Tab-separated table of C-alpha atoms in Angstrom:
chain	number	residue	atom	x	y	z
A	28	UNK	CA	60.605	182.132	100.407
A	29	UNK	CA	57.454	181.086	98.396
A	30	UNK	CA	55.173	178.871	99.945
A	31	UNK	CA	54.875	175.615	96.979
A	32	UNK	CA	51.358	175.496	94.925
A	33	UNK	CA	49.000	172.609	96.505
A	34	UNK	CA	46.367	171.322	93.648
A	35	UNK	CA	43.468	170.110	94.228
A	36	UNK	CA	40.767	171.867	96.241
A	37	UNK	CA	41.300	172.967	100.105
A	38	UNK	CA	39.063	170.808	103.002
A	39	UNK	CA	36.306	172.779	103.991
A	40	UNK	CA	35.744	172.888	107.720
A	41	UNK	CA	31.472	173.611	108.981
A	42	UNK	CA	31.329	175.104	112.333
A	43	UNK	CA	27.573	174.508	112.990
A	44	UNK	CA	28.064	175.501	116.323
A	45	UNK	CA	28.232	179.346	114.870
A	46	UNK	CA	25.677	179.131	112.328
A	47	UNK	CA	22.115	180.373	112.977
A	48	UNK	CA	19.272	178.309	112.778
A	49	UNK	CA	18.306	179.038	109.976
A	50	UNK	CA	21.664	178.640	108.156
A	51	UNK	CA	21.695	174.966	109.587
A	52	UNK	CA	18.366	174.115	108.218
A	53	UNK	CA	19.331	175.025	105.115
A	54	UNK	CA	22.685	173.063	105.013
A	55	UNK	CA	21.011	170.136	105.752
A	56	UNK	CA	18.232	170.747	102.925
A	57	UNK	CA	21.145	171.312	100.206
A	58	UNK	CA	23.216	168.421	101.437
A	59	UNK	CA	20.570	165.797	101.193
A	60	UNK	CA	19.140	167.036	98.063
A	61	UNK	CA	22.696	166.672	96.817
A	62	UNK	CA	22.665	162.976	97.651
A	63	UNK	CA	19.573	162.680	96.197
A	64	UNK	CA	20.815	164.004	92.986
A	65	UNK	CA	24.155	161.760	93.492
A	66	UNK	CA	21.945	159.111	94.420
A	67	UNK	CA	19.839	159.036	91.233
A	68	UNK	CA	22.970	159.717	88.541
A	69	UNK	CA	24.631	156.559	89.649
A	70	UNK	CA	21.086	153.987	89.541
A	71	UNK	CA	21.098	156.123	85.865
A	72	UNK	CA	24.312	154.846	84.814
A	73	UNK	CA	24.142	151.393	86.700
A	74	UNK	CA	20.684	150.857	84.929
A	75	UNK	CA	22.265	151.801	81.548
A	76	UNK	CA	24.777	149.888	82.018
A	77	UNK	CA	22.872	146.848	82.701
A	78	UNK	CA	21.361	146.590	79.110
A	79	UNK	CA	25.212	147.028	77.301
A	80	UNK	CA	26.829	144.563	79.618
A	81	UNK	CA	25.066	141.237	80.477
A	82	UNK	CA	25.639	137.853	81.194
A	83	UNK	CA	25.453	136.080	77.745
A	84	UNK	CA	27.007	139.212	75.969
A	85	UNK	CA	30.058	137.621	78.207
A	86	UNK	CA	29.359	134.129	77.861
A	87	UNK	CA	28.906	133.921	81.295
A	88	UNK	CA	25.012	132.932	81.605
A	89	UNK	CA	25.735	128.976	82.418
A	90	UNK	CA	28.351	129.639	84.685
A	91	UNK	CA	26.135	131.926	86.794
């Protein structure tokens, strides 16, 4: 019997109990610099989205 294909990508478990120094420190360095890079694509795409969307491109400026 086949086991059925799952999509999508598996959860990834971190032990940091069985990771060396080292290995920890650098976790931590790549997962903040990856919110960091998150971080500054969205303010990217909020602040370019400010200047196509506004409040009298709706008609919207008296009622705010």
């Amino acid at each position: 019997m086949q086991r059925p294909v799952r999509s999508g990508l598996r959860p990834v478990e971190i032990h940091l109990e069985f990771m060396t120094a080292a290995a920890r420190w650098m976790m931590a360095f790549l997962l903040s610099l990856i919110s960091v890079l998150v971080t500054e694509i969205q303010q990217r795409r909020v602040c370019g989205a400010g200047s196509v969307v506004s409040a009298q491109g709706l008609g919207l400026a008296g009622s705010l």
